[in-house]
Amino acid sequence: MSFISRMAFRHQPATSAPENDEFVIRPTLGSVWNSACALSSPNTSPENRLKASLHLEEWDGPFSTPSDGVGEDLQWPFYVTFLLEPPAEAQNSLMIRNDDGPLLLLCQMLHARILRNRSTPWFTPRASEVQRIITVGAWKWTTPEGQEGSPHSAAVAASLARVAAAVAVRRDVLSEGAGASATYELVESSVRFQLTMSQQNDADSQVMPLHRAFPWKVIERAASELDAQTSTNSIVRKSVLLTPSGRMADLLARGLLEALKFLSICGTLADPDQQFLCLAMKAYAKWSSLAYDLRHDDITSLEHSVIPSILHLHEAAVSLGHSTVLSVVVAKLSGLLVDDVPFRASASLATSLSEVLASSASPLCQRALVWLVEAVDTVGFLTSVYGKTVDSKNPVAEEVAVALLKLACRLLESPVGSAIIAGRIKGWEPLIMMLSQGQTDPRHSVALVPLTEGVWVDLQDYPLNERHPQLHAEFFIGLAEELVNGTLIRNAGFVSWDQEMDQDREEWIERRKLSAEVLIESYYLLRYDLLDLLVQQFVMKESWNRSESGLWALRALSSAVVSWVSKKGSATYAEDRAKTLSSIRHLAWTMTKDLIHATALHPRMLAAVARFIAGYAPILTGNMGGTDNSPQTARLVTFLYEILKKIPRLTTSSSTYDPEEDDASVLRQIGFAARALLASWATYFEDAYRTAKPGSTIMVSGHVVIQSLPDIMVVSCQVGDAVAAAAVAEGVARALSVIPVKNRTAAAQSIFTPVLRGMDPRVYLPTPEGVRVHLGTLRNLVKFSDQIAEGMLDHPLEQILGAIWGLCSDMLNRAQISSNMEDDDLATLQSIFGLQEQVVVTMPGWLQEKRIGNLISATVRVYDTAHCGCALGMLGVTVEAFGGREEMHVAYGQLLAHLTASLCVYLKNNTLSNQTQLVQAFFELCRKFFLFSPQSLLSCSEFSSLFTLAITCLTDCQGERDSTRAVLVFLSNLMGWRKLRIGEQTASVFQNYNRNISLCTQQHGVSLAQVCIFSLAGSSSQMLWPQHADCLHSLLSEILDDNDLPDREMTCRAMVRHVLADPALKKDLSSDVVEVLMKTTFELLQEGSSKKQKFKMLWTDFAKLCHGEMKTEDLLDYLI
């Protein structure tokens, strides 16, 4: 069937397949076509779909040679013919309708097949076949707008373009020096087709661009393929770009200018036309970028041979008639022909020109760039089209505005960017004004462009003497105001984001994050003037949302402001620093002077006030500027305490981390503010107290702060937010550490006792959440006990710790421990263990042997009953603290044996895949034994069972990330102990007990190697590949280093080869791959631990190969 008649047949009414149409596989080319049709048809039954899939999989083998007896079915030339001209028997198949879905499937298979087989010596496609793909592809898979065509046409065209490029630009021929000719022929075929098109009758001109676009798609793909294949070989790239005799540059330029000549004949720029021009621009830009990169090499001078950029062509006035690339695009994106250009065409043209500018870094293009900037002023380039998008109802107007602003950003980043900033080019002002207007655009994606492109931050990098005067401080004052306006919560009646319909939460967060960076950079120029703007134009306004936005901006600047005012610089900036200090302190006093007014504020406004106090705590405390500000510290602490008292108590507290929710939480921000204030006050008070006189301001205000500590600590626990209470506890602990030594013990008791009493059921009936908040508070207080005890002979927490320990023991005895604990009870149990862990970590010397034994016994009882991971975590802390004591080795060995036996029994009666958290906790405990009590681990009576359990968990955890990683890390450390940096005493322990490890690796080595290799080949997630490779390295190293094992290298090789020969792996691995793995693996192992990273890289690449992410020839590079 001829191509023309087949094209006519394609547009006949579609033929649908019956629901149960029987699909018969026949050993012909038609059956292959029918298989693709069956997979693409929604009416194919599942049974026939499976048959079709199997048939295509069987057919998708390597290309055959003419002499291998397979026949022509699998030969490359016939394959191309088959795709472009399907056999006649396929006319009656399910495919022949207006849908190229089956053809797309076969094209994708062809591309994948080429990638697998193109290094084969006999795979030598002829240039005529590539020419045929280009010619037929251009006519068949591009259709005029409005004409009924296949929904897959564009995808088929892209797939065919990849096929043509993959055939012509191949690594094997490039490395042999023959790739230059093949690549040149590909580009020449594409350009020749375009030149042939230019000779067609003008009556066909409206159809031409659709078919002319495909060759440029091929040219673009060829550049990408060449860049990927020769990224590290500039000599090969040079040979391609200069072959033959430098004609590649002339060839591409000729094709591009023919494209422009054709567009001039058409006269308009409809959607198909702009698609054609954009493809040509992008393709030419890619080749130009490849060539320009070679200018930096020392190979030879390429000044007259490389492909000039589009900007260079314009500068050299290479044109036909009145048109060059730039003049055509500028005309379409300005007020000259704007009415003829659809919005979508404008977006595509702007995006394409942005890519051209990004690929044209040559300073030789400056005149063309200057011409572009001047066109902004002379013909309204960019600005006129952008103006039309502002009030447009067109659905793509926003996309056009984004593309135009990005193009404007590219101009600022170009080699003439400095001249634009200096105002030396006519057109600079409307260009900057357009970007400023875009920054205030109400459309979120448009306003983000100057921020995401970093225009304002980059502008700040220019010294003032290199900027136009209009881009000095006044410009950035206006910009800062617009940025803060853009971060407002627009609804004055705002309650929560869940109820907000007119503003998107994620967009608002993104706008604030990006605006903060610009504000910080602006502060280094504006200093006090920026703070004054924020205070006067935002914070002091009556509307809460405007005030909140101003406080947010001040908080974003706090680090930069505090750093600035704390410097001891010259008198030149003394006035600015003094005004800054005065403004910040006065604002804090204004916002907190009226407690009744403060509590009536909108919650977000009140949270913003707390954030402001936290950010500027170093200024609000201490004596910056020579003024003692400690009285304000006392007043602010009292203010925060009063606010906490009046806030409604929480019944539940979220532990999920969400920065935006934290910013909006009054409780948490009050807690953070209290922490910052008390920490800053402690630093100042510690130094000032040494020289302060009784009755002085610092002593009086310090007394007020100290007296408030118990109250603010208790109320923070009672509000019910664990994060807020923990923050306050940290601040209180830091303040407690600077209280005079003689008063510190009494002060500590006054703070701890109310918190302890809050959990006493005889005094108070707290909720489970309240109990956990109190436990967490105590944990944070104990965390800083070393600081609290600094400078004291007797620890001030001696009696308090006894009370805490007794409380935890009592709570454990009263807890309802079972295997099916409620979430609340389990969370409380975790909090109790958490507090005990902190005591063990912070003050191990305080614990007597009796207390340690009781703690371990109680924890084991909990574990045996509940099998919870938190109990194992508690035991791990004790191993870390006490496992190194010689008198504890036997006891800890018995403990590990008991835990191992208990876990084995438990996992036999429960599905292991549902117990991954328990498995993770257990093997993290085992790693603690390895690090801190290796003798207890290696002498454990259940050591062999432990090793067996580890391999079982690797298999039965089904690749769950955290548990699998815990097992792999433990096994890797255990077997690879020789490669770790451990002390001599620890090394001698492993040497004495290494026989135990050796027996386990001999018994389970094959199983473990199989688990690791099979996990790499397919059953494991990519994040665990390094751990599996590490475990395999440790296993093989342990066997090779075992001097007691005869023929250990032969044993090792046999083990790996046995696993690789498994039928499940062998079908996907060629013999070459197996030999590469075997040879390289043992060469790297023989070179020791210095090659461990390369060993892991080898097996990670093996995993990529098995997952289709790497080609076989890439793995062969290890043989080089």
Coordinates of N, CA and C in Angstrom, one line a residue, residues 551-696:
L551 N 5.5 43.6 60.9 CA 6.2 42.8 61.9 C 6.9 41.6 61.4
W552 N 6.3 41.0 60.4 CA 6.9 39.8 59.7 C 8.2 40.3 59.1
A553 N 8.1 41.4 58.3 CA 9.3 41.9 57.6 C 10.4 42.3 58.6
L554 N 10.0 42.9 59.8 CA 11.0 43.3 60.8 C 11.7 42.0 61.3
R555 N 10.9 41.0 61.6 CA 11.4 39.8 62.1 C 12.4 39.1 61.1
A556 N 12.1 39.2 59.8 CA 13.0 38.7 58.8 C 14.3 39.4 58.8
L557 N 14.3 40.7 59.1 CA 15.5 41.5 59.1 C 16.3 41.4 60.5
S558 N 15.8 40.7 61.5 CA 16.3 40.8 62.8 C 17.8 40.4 62.9
S559 N 18.1 39.3 62.3 CA 19.5 38.8 62.4 C 20.5 39.9 61.8
A560 N 20.1 40.4 60.7 CA 21.0 41.5 60.0 C 21.0 42.7 60.9
V561 N 19.9 43.1 61.5 CA 19.9 44.3 62.3 C 20.7 44.1 63.6
V562 N 20.5 43.0 64.3 CA 21.2 42.8 65.5 C 22.7 42.7 65.3
S563 N 23.1 42.1 64.2 CA 24.5 42.0 63.8 C 25.1 43.4 63.6
W564 N 24.3 44.3 62.9 CA 24.7 45.6 62.6 C 24.9 46.5 63.8
V565 N 23.9 46.5 64.7 CA 24.0 47.4 65.8 C 25.0 46.9 66.9
S566 N 25.3 45.6 66.9 CA 26.3 45.1 67.9 C 27.7 45.3 67.5
K567 N 28.0 45.8 66.2 CA 29.3 46.1 65.8 C 29.8 47.4 66.4
K568 N 31.1 47.4 66.7 CA 31.7 48.6 67.2 C 32.5 49.3 66.0
G569 N 31.7 50.0 65.2 CA 32.3 50.6 64.0 C 32.7 52.1 64.3
S570 N 32.9 52.8 63.1 CA 33.3 54.2 63.2 C 32.1 55.0 63.6
A571 N 32.4 56.3 63.9 CA 31.3 57.2 64.3 C 30.4 57.6 63.1
T572 N 30.8 57.2 61.9 CA 30.0 57.5 60.7 C 28.7 56.9 60.8
Y573 N 28.6 55.7 61.3 CA 27.4 54.9 61.4 C 26.7 54.9 62.8
A574 N 27.4 55.7 63.7 CA 26.9 55.7 65.1 C 25.4 56.2 65.1
E575 N 25.1 57.2 64.4 CA 23.8 57.8 64.4 C 22.7 56.8 63.9
D576 N 23.1 56.1 62.8 CA 22.1 55.1 62.3 C 21.9 54.0 63.4
R577 N 23.0 53.6 64.1 CA 22.8 52.5 65.1 C 22.0 53.0 66.2
A578 N 22.2 54.3 66.6 CA 21.4 54.8 67.8 C 20.0 54.9 67.4
K579 N 19.7 55.4 66.2 CA 18.3 55.5 65.8 C 17.6 54.1 65.7
T580 N 18.4 53.1 65.3 CA 17.9 51.7 65.2 C 17.5 51.2 66.5
L581 N 18.4 51.3 67.5 CA 18.2 50.9 68.8 C 16.9 51.5 69.4
S582 N 16.9 52.8 69.3 CA 15.7 53.6 69.9 C 14.4 53.1 69.2
S583 N 14.4 53.0 67.9 CA 13.2 52.6 67.2 C 12.7 51.2 67.6
I584 N 13.6 50.2 67.7 CA 13.2 48.9 68.1 C 12.7 48.8 69.5
R585 N 13.4 49.5 70.4 CA 13.0 49.4 71.8 C 11.7 50.2 72.0
H586 N 11.5 51.3 71.3 CA 10.3 52.0 71.5 C 9.1 51.2 70.9
L587 N 9.3 50.6 69.8 CA 8.3 49.7 69.2 C 7.9 48.6 70.1
A588 N 8.8 48.0 70.8 CA 8.5 46.9 71.7 C 7.7 47.4 72.9
W589 N 8.1 48.6 73.4 CA 7.4 49.2 74.5 C 5.9 49.6 74.1
T590 N 5.8 50.1 72.9 CA 4.5 50.5 72.4 C 3.5 49.3 72.3
M591 N 4.0 48.2 71.8 CA 3.2 47.0 71.5 C 2.8 46.3 72.8
T592 N 3.6 46.4 73.9 CA 3.4 45.6 75.1 C 3.0 46.5 76.3
K593 N 2.8 47.8 76.1 CA 2.4 48.6 77.2 C 1.0 48.4 77.7
D594 N 0.1 48.0 76.9 CA -1.3 47.8 77.2 C -1.7 46.3 77.1
L595 N -1.7 45.7 78.3 CA -2.0 44.2 78.2 C -3.4 43.9 77.7
I596 N -4.4 44.7 78.1 CA -5.7 44.5 77.7 C -5.8 44.7 76.2
H597 N -5.2 45.7 75.6 CA -5.2 45.9 74.2 C -4.5 44.7 73.5
A598 N -3.4 44.2 74.1 CA -2.6 43.2 73.4 C -3.4 41.9 73.4
T599 N -4.1 41.5 74.4 CA -4.9 40.3 74.4 C -6.1 40.4 73.5
A600 N -6.5 41.6 73.1 CA -7.6 41.7 72.2 C -7.1 41.7 70.7
L601 N -5.8 41.6 70.5 CA -5.3 41.6 69.1 C -5.7 40.3 68.4
H602 N -5.7 40.4 67.1 CA -5.9 39.2 66.2 C -4.8 38.2 66.6
P603 N -5.2 36.9 66.7 CA -4.1 35.9 67.1 C -2.9 36.0 66.2
R604 N -3.0 36.2 65.0 CA -1.8 36.3 64.1 C -1.0 37.5 64.4
M605 N -1.6 38.6 64.8 CA -0.9 39.8 65.2 C -0.2 39.6 66.5
L606 N -0.8 39.0 67.4 CA -0.2 38.7 68.7 C 1.0 37.8 68.6
A607 N 0.9 36.8 67.7 CA 2.0 35.9 67.4 C 3.1 36.6 66.7
A608 N 2.8 37.6 65.9 CA 3.8 38.4 65.2 C 4.6 39.3 66.2
V609 N 3.8 39.8 67.2 CA 4.5 40.6 68.3 C 5.5 39.7 69.0
A610 N 5.1 38.5 69.4 CA 6.0 37.6 70.0 C 7.2 37.2 69.2
R611 N 7.0 37.0 67.9 CA 8.1 36.8 67.0 C 9.1 38.0 66.9
F612 N 8.5 39.2 66.9 CA 9.4 40.4 67.0 C 10.2 40.4 68.2
I613 N 9.6 40.1 69.4 CA 10.4 40.1 70.6 C 11.5 39.1 70.6
A614 N 11.2 37.9 70.1 CA 12.2 36.8 70.0 C 13.4 37.2 69.1
G615 N 13.0 37.8 68.0 CA 14.1 38.2 67.0 C 15.0 39.3 67.5
Y616 N 14.4 40.3 68.3 CA 15.2 41.4 68.7 C 15.6 41.3 70.2
A617 N 15.5 40.1 70.8 CA 15.8 39.9 72.2 C 17.2 40.5 72.6
P618 N 18.3 40.3 71.8 CA 19.6 40.9 72.2 C 19.5 42.4 72.3
I619 N 18.7 43.1 71.6 CA 18.5 44.5 71.7 C 17.7 44.9 72.8
L620 N 16.6 44.1 73.1 CA 15.7 44.5 74.2 C 16.2 44.1 75.5
T621 N 17.3 43.3 75.6 CA 18.0 43.1 76.9 C 19.4 43.7 76.8
G622 N 20.1 43.6 77.9 CA 21.5 44.1 77.9 C 21.6 45.6 77.8
N623 N 22.8 46.0 77.4 CA 23.1 47.4 77.4 C 23.7 47.9 76.0
M624 N 23.2 47.4 74.9 CA 23.6 47.9 73.6 C 23.4 49.4 73.5
G625 N 24.4 50.0 73.0 CA 24.3 51.5 72.9 C 24.6 52.2 74.2
G626 N 25.1 51.5 75.2 CA 25.4 52.1 76.5 C 24.3 52.3 77.4
T627 N 23.1 51.8 77.1 CA 21.9 52.0 78.0 C 21.5 50.7 78.6
D628 N 21.4 50.6 79.9 CA 20.9 49.4 80.6 C 19.5 49.2 80.3
N629 N 19.1 48.1 79.6 CA 17.8 47.9 79.2 C 17.1 46.7 80.1
S630 N 17.8 46.4 81.2 CA 17.2 45.3 82.0 C 15.8 45.5 82.5
P631 N 15.4 46.7 82.9 CA 14.1 46.9 83.3 C 13.0 46.5 82.3
Q632 N 13.4 46.8 81.0 CA 12.4 46.4 79.9 C 12.4 44.9 79.8
T633 N 13.5 44.2 80.1 CA 13.5 42.7 80.1 C 12.5 42.2 81.1
A634 N 12.6 42.7 82.3 CA 11.6 42.3 83.4 C 10.2 42.5 83.0
R635 N 10.0 43.7 82.3 CA 8.6 44.0 81.9 C 8.1 43.1 80.8
L636 N 9.0 42.8 79.9 CA 8.6 41.9 78.8 C 8.3 40.5 79.3
V637 N 9.2 40.0 80.2 CA 8.9 38.6 80.8 C 7.6 38.6 81.5
T638 N 7.3 39.6 82.2 CA 6.0 39.7 82.9 C 4.8 39.8 81.9
F639 N 5.0 40.5 80.8 CA 4.0 40.6 79.7 C 3.8 39.2 79.1
L640 N 4.8 38.5 78.8 CA 4.6 37.1 78.2 C 3.9 36.2 79.2
Y641 N 4.3 36.3 80.5 CA 3.6 35.5 81.5 C 2.1 35.8 81.6
E642 N 1.8 37.1 81.6 CA 0.3 37.5 81.6 C -0.4 37.0 80.4
I643 N 0.2 37.1 79.2 CA -0.4 36.6 78.0 C -0.7 35.1 78.1
L644 N 0.3 34.3 78.6 CA 0.1 32.9 78.7 C -1.0 32.5 79.7
K645 N -1.2 33.3 80.7 CA -2.2 33.1 81.7 C -3.6 33.2 81.0
K646 N -3.7 34.1 80.1 CA -5.0 34.5 79.5 C -5.4 33.7 78.3
I647 N -4.4 32.9 77.7 CA -4.7 32.1 76.5 C -5.4 30.9 76.9
P648 N -6.5 30.5 76.1 CA -7.2 29.3 76.4 C -6.3 28.1 76.3
R649 N -6.5 27.1 77.2 CA -5.7 25.9 77.3 C -6.0 25.0 76.1
L650 N -5.0 24.3 75.6 CA -5.1 23.3 74.5 C -5.5 22.0 75.1
T651 N -6.4 21.3 74.4 CA -6.7 19.9 74.8 C -5.8 18.9 74.1
T652 N -5.3 19.2 72.9 CA -4.4 18.4 72.2 C -3.3 19.2 71.6
S653 N -2.2 18.6 71.4 CA -1.0 19.4 70.9 C -0.4 18.6 69.7
S654 N -0.3 19.3 68.6 CA 0.3 18.6 67.4 C 1.8 18.6 67.5
S655 N 2.3 17.4 67.1 CA 3.8 17.3 67.1 C 4.3 17.4 65.6
T656 N 3.4 17.6 64.7 CA 3.9 17.8 63.3 C 4.5 19.1 63.1
Y657 N 5.7 19.0 62.4 CA 6.5 20.3 62.1 C 5.9 21.0 60.9
D658 N 5.4 22.2 61.2 CA 4.9 23.1 60.1 C 5.3 24.5 60.4
P659 N 6.3 25.0 59.8 CA 6.8 26.4 60.1 C 5.7 27.4 60.1
E660 N 4.8 27.4 59.1 CA 3.8 28.4 59.0 C 2.8 28.3 60.2
E661 N 2.5 27.1 60.6 CA 1.6 26.9 61.7 C 2.3 27.4 63.0
D662 N 3.6 27.1 63.1 CA 4.3 27.6 64.3 C 4.3 29.1 64.3
D663 N 4.5 29.7 63.2 CA 4.5 31.2 63.1 C 3.2 31.8 63.6
A664 N 2.1 31.0 63.3 CA 0.8 31.5 63.6 C 0.3 31.2 65.0
S665 N 1.0 30.3 65.7 CA 0.6 29.8 67.0 C 1.1 30.8 68.1
V666 N 0.1 31.4 68.8 CA 0.5 32.4 69.8 C 1.3 31.7 70.9
L667 N 0.8 30.5 71.3 CA 1.5 29.8 72.4 C 2.9 29.5 72.1
R668 N 3.2 29.0 70.9 CA 4.6 28.6 70.6 C 5.4 29.9 70.4
Q669 N 4.9 30.9 69.8 CA 5.7 32.1 69.6 C 6.0 32.8 71.0
I670 N 5.0 32.7 71.9 CA 5.3 33.2 73.3 C 6.4 32.4 73.9
G671 N 6.3 31.1 73.7 CA 7.4 30.2 74.3 C 8.7 30.6 73.7
F672 N 8.8 30.8 72.4 CA 10.1 31.1 71.7 C 10.6 32.5 72.2
A673 N 9.7 33.4 72.4 CA 10.0 34.7 72.8 C 10.6 34.7 74.2
A674 N 10.0 33.9 75.1 CA 10.5 33.7 76.5 C 11.8 33.1 76.5
R675 N 12.0 32.1 75.7 CA 13.4 31.5 75.6 C 14.4 32.5 75.1
A676 N 14.1 33.2 74.1 CA 15.1 34.2 73.6 C 15.4 35.3 74.6
L677 N 14.4 35.8 75.2 CA 14.6 36.9 76.2 C 15.4 36.4 77.4
L678 N 15.0 35.2 78.0 CA 15.7 34.7 79.1 C 17.2 34.4 78.8
A679 N 17.4 33.8 77.6 CA 18.8 33.4 77.2 C 19.6 34.7 77.0
S680 N 19.1 35.7 76.4 CA 19.8 37.0 76.2 C 20.1 37.7 77.5
W681 N 19.0 37.7 78.4 CA 19.2 38.3 79.7 C 20.3 37.5 80.5
A682 N 20.3 36.2 80.4 CA 21.3 35.4 81.2 C 22.7 35.8 80.8
T683 N 22.9 36.0 79.5 CA 24.2 36.3 79.0 C 24.7 37.7 79.6
Y684 N 23.7 38.6 79.5 CA 24.0 40.0 80.0 C 24.2 40.0 81.5
F685 N 23.3 39.3 82.3 CA 23.3 39.4 83.7 C 24.5 38.7 84.3
E686 N 25.0 37.7 83.7 CA 26.2 37.0 84.2 C 27.4 37.9 84.2
D687 N 27.5 38.7 83.2 CA 28.7 39.6 83.2 C 28.4 40.9 84.1
A688 N 27.2 41.4 84.1 CA 26.9 42.6 84.8 C 26.8 42.4 86.3
Y689 N 26.5 41.2 86.7 CA 26.3 40.9 88.2 C 27.6 41.1 88.9
R690 N 28.7 40.8 88.3 CA 30.0 40.8 89.0 C 30.3 42.2 89.5
T691 N 29.9 43.3 88.7 CA 30.3 44.6 89.1 C 29.1 45.4 89.6
A692 N 27.9 44.8 89.6 CA 26.7 45.6 90.0 C 26.6 45.7 91.5
K693 N 26.1 46.9 91.9 CA 26.0 47.2 93.4 C 24.6 46.8 93.9
P694 N 24.4 46.5 95.1 CA 23.1 46.2 95.7 C 22.2 47.4 95.5
G695 N 21.0 47.1 95.1 CA 20.0 48.2 94.9 C 20.1 48.8 93.5
S696 N 21.1 48.4 92.7 CA 21.2 49.0 91.3 C 20.1 48.5 90.4

